Short mmCIF file of C-alpha atoms and ligand atoms in Angstrom, two decimals:
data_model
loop_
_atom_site.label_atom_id
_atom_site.label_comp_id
_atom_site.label_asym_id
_atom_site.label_seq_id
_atom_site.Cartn_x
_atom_site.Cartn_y
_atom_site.Cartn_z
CA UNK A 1272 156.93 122.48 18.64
CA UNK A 1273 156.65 122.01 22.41
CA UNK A 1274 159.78 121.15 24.44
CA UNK A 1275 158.65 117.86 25.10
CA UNK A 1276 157.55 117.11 21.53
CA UNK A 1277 160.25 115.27 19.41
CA UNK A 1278 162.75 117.54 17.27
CA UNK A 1279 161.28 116.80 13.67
CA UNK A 1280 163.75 119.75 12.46
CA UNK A 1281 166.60 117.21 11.40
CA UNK A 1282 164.15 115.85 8.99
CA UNK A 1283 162.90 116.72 5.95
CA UNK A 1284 160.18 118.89 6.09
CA UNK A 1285 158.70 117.26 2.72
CA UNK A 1286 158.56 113.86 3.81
CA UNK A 1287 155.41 112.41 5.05
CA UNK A 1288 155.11 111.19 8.42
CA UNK A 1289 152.25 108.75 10.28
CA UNK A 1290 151.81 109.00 13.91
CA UNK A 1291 149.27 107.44 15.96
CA UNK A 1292 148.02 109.11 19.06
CA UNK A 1293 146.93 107.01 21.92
CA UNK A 1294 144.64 108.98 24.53
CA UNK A 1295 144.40 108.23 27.92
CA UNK A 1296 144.44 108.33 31.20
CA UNK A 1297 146.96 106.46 32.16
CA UNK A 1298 145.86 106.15 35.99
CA UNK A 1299 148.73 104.50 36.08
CA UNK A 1300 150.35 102.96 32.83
CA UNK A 1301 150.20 99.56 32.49
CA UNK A 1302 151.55 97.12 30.07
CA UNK A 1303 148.04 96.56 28.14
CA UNK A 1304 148.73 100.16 27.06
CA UNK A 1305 152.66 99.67 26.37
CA UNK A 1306 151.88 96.67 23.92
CA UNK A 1307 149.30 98.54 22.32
CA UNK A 1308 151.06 101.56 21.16
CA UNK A 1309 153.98 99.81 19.93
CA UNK A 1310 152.19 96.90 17.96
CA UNK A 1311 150.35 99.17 16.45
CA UNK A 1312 153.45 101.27 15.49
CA UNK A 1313 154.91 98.14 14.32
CA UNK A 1314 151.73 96.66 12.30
CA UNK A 1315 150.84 99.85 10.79
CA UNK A 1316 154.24 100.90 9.90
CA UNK A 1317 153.86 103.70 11.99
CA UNK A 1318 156.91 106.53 12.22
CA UNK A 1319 155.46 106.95 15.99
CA UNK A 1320 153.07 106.22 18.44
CA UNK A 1321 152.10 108.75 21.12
CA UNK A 1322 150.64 108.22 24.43
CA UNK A 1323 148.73 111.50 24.77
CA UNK A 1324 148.00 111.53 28.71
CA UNK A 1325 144.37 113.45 28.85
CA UNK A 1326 144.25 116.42 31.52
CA UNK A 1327 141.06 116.13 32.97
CA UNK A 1328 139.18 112.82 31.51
CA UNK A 1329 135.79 114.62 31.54
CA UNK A 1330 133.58 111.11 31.55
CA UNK A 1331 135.63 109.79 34.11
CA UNK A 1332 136.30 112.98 36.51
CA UNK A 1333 133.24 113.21 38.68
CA UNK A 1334 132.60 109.53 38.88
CA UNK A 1335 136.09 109.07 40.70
CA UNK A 1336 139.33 110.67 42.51
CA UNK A 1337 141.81 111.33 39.26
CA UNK A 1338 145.02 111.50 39.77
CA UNK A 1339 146.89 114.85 39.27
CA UNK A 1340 147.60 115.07 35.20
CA UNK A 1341 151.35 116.08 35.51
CA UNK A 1342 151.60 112.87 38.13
CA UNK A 1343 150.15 110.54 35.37
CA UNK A 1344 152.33 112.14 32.64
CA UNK A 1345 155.65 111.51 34.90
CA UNK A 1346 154.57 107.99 35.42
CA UNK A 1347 154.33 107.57 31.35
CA UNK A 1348 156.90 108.47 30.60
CA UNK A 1349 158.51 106.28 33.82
CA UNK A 1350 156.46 103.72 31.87
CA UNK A 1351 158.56 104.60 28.83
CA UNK A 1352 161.85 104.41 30.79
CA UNK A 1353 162.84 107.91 29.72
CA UNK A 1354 164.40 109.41 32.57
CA UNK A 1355 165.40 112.59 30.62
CA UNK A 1356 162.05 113.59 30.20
CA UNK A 1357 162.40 113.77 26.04
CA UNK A 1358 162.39 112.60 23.14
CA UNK A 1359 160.76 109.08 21.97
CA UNK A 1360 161.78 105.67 23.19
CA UNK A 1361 161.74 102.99 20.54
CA UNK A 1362 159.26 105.22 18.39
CA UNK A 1363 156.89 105.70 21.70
CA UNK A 1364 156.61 109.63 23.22
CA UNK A 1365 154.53 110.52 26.03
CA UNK A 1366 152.52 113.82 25.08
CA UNK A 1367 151.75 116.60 27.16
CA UNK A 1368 150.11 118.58 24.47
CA UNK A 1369 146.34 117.81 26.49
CA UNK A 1370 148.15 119.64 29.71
CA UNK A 1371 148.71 123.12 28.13
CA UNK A 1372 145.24 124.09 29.01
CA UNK A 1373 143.21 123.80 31.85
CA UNK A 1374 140.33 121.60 31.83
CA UNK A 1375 139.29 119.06 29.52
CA UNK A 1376 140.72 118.43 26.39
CA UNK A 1377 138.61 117.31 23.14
CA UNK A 1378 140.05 114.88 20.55
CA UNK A 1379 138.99 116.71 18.05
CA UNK A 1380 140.86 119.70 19.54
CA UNK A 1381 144.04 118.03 20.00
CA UNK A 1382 143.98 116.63 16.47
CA UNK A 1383 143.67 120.33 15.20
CA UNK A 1384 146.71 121.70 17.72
CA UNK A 1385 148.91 119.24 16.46
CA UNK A 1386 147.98 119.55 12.68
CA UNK A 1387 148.93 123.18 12.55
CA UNK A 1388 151.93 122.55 14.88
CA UNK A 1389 153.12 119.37 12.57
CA UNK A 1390 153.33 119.67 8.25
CA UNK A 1391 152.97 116.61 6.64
CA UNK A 1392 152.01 113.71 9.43
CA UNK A 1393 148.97 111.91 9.43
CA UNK A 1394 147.22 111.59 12.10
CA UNK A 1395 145.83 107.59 13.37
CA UNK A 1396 143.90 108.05 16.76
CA UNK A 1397 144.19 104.74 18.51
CA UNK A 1398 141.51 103.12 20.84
CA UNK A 1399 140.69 99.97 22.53
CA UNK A 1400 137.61 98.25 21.78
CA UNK A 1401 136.07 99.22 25.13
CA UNK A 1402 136.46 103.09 24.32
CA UNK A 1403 135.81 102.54 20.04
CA UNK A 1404 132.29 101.68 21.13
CA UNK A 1405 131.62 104.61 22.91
CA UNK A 1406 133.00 106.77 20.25
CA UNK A 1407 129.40 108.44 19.54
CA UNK A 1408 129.57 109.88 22.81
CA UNK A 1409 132.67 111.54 21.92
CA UNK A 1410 132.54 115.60 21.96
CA UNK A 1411 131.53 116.97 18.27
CA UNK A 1412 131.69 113.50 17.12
CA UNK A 1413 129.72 113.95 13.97
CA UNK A 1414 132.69 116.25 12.84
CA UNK A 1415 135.39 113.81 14.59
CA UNK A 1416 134.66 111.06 12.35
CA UNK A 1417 134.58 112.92 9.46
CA UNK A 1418 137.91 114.28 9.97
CA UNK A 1419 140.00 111.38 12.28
CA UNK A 1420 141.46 108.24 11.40
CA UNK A 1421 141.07 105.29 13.83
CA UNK A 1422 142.99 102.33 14.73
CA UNK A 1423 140.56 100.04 17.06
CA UNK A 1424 142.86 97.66 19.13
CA UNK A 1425 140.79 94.75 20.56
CA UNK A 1426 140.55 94.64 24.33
CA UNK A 1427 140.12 91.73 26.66
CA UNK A 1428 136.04 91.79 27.88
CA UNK A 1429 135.21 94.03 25.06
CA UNK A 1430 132.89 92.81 22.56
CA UNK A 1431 134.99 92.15 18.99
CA UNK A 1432 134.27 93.23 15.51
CA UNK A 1433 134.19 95.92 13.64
CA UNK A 1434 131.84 98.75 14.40
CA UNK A 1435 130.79 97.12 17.91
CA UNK A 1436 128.43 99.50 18.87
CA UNK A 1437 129.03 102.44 16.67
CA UNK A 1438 127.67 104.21 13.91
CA UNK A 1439 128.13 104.40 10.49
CA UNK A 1440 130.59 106.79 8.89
CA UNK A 1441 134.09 106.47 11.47
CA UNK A 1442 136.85 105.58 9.28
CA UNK A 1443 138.54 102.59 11.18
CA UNK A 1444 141.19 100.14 10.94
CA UNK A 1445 141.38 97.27 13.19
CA UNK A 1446 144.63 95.94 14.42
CA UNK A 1447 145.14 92.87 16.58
CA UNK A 1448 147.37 93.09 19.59
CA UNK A 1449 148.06 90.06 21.75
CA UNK A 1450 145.27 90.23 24.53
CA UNK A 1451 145.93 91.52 27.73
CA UNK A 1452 143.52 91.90 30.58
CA UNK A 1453 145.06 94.26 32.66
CA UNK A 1454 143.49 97.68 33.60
CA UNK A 1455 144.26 100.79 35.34
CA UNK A 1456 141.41 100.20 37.59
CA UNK A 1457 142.22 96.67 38.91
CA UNK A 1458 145.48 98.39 39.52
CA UNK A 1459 144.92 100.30 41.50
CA UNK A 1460 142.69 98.11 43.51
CA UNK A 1461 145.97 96.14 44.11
CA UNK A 1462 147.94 99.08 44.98
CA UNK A 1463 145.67 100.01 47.41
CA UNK A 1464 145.42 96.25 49.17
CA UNK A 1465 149.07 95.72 48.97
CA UNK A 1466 148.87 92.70 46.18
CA UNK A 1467 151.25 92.39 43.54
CA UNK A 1468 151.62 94.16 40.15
CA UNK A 1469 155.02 93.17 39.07
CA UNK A 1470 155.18 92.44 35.71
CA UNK A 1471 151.46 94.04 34.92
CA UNK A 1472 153.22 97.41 35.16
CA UNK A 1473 156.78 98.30 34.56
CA UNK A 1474 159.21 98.26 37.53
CA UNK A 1475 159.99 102.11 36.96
CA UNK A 1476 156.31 102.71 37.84
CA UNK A 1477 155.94 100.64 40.81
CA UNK A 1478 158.74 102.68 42.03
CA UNK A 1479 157.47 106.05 41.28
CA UNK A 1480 154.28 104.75 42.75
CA UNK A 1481 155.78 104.01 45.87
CA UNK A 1482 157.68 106.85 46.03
CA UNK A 1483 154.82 109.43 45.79
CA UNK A 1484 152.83 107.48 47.73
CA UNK A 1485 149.49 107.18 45.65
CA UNK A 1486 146.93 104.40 45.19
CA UNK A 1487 147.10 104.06 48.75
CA UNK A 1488 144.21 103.72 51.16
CA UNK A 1489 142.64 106.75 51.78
CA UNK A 1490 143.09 106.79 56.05
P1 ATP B 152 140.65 102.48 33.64
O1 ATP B 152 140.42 101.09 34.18
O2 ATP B 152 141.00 103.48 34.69
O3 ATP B 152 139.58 102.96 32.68
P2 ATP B 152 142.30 101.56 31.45
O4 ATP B 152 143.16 100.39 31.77
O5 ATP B 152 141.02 101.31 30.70
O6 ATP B 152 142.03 102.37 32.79
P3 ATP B 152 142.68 103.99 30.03
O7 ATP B 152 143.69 105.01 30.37
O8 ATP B 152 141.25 104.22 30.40
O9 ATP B 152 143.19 102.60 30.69
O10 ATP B 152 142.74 103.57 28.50
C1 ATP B 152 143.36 104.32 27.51
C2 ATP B 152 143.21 103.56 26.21
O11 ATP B 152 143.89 102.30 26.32
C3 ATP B 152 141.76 103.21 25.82
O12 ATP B 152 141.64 103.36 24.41
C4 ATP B 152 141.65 101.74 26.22
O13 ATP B 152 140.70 101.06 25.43
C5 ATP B 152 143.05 101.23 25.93
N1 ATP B 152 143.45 100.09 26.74
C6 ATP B 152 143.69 100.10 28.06
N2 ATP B 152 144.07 98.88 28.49
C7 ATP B 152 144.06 98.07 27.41
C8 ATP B 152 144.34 96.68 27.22
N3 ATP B 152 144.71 95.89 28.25
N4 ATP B 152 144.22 96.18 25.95
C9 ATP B 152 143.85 96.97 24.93
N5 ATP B 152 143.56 98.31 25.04
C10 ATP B 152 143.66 98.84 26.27
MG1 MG B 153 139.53 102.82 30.58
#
């Protein structure tokens, strides 16, 4: 177990446990992402739903500026309102286990970290709809759906249905969250022309936004 991880020890080891791990980048937070990982905690019955806050977002870094991974995971678990940097908040955890290593980290690689780090959880990877129809681009994803568990959230602007653009074979579940079309990138648009964002993002963010001083205009 990793410091930040929460402290399954006062449990029993023998009972079975579901968690659902939601990847991204989290450049920032938003509420779209907030709703999702707890309705799908809630709908699926879900002990816990992580936000697992990717290091280096290999099919995004390149195409744009990313911000620093440690900056993203502080303004999760802002998001989270869990000032003492631990533990879960209402059954949601922000995970650092993609930040151990350097470079990119690989679904399918995280998946097998935390199964020999965890007994007895199963594993749901949650996705929006936007990112469940690129899921063939995935790395190793021949062996990824064989071995993974997704819960597709539907996403404002992304086509609905199940298997939207994907192959055979992924074994999915579909859960329906109240839309919301809010994204990271019209965020930051807005933080960087000054427009509002209260209530898109939680207050704790827009503070720790302001205080480190990024999104801004690049002078
Ligand atoms: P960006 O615009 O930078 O790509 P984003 O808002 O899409 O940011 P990501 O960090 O890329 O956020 O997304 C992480 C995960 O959250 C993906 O699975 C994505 O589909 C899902 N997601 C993000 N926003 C929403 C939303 N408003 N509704 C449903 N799913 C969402
Ligand atoms: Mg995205």
């Amino acid at each position: 177990m990793t410091p930040h991880e929460p402290d399954q020890t006062v449990r029993d080891k023998s009972m079975h446990r579901r968690i659902g791990l939601f990847g991204g980048t989290f450049d920032p937070p938003h509420l779209g992402h907030l709703v999702v990982a707890d309705q799908v905690r809630s709908e699926m019955g879900l002990d816990e739903c992580w936000l697992v806050v990717a290091n280096d977002p290999w099919q995004k870094s390149g195409t744009r500026n990313v911000t620093q991974a440690a900056t993203r995971l502080a303004l999760v678990r802002a998001a989270l309102g869990d000032p003492a940097l631990d533990g879960s908040v209402g059954g949601l955890h922000a995970s650092d286990v993609e930040l151990e290593e350097d470079g990119p980290s690989y679904t399918i690689d995280t998946l097998a970290t935390l199964q020999a780090r965890h007994e007895n959880v199963e594993w749901f990877v949650v996705v929006g709809q936007d990112a469940a129809s690129r899921l063939d681009t995935w790395d190793r994803a021949d062996e990824l759906k064989k071995v993974a568990n997704f819960v597709v959230v539907n996403r404002p602007g992304s086509p609905a249905g199940s298997g939207a653009g994907m192959s055979d074979g992924w074994h999915i579940e579909h859960v329906v969250v109240p839309p919301l079309d809010i994204s990271s990138t019209d965020l930051r648009a807005r933080f960087a022309a000054g427009r509002s964002v209260r209530f898109l993002v939680p207050d704790a963010v827009i503070d720790l936004v302001d205080e480190l001083g990024i999104y801004r205009p690049q002078s």
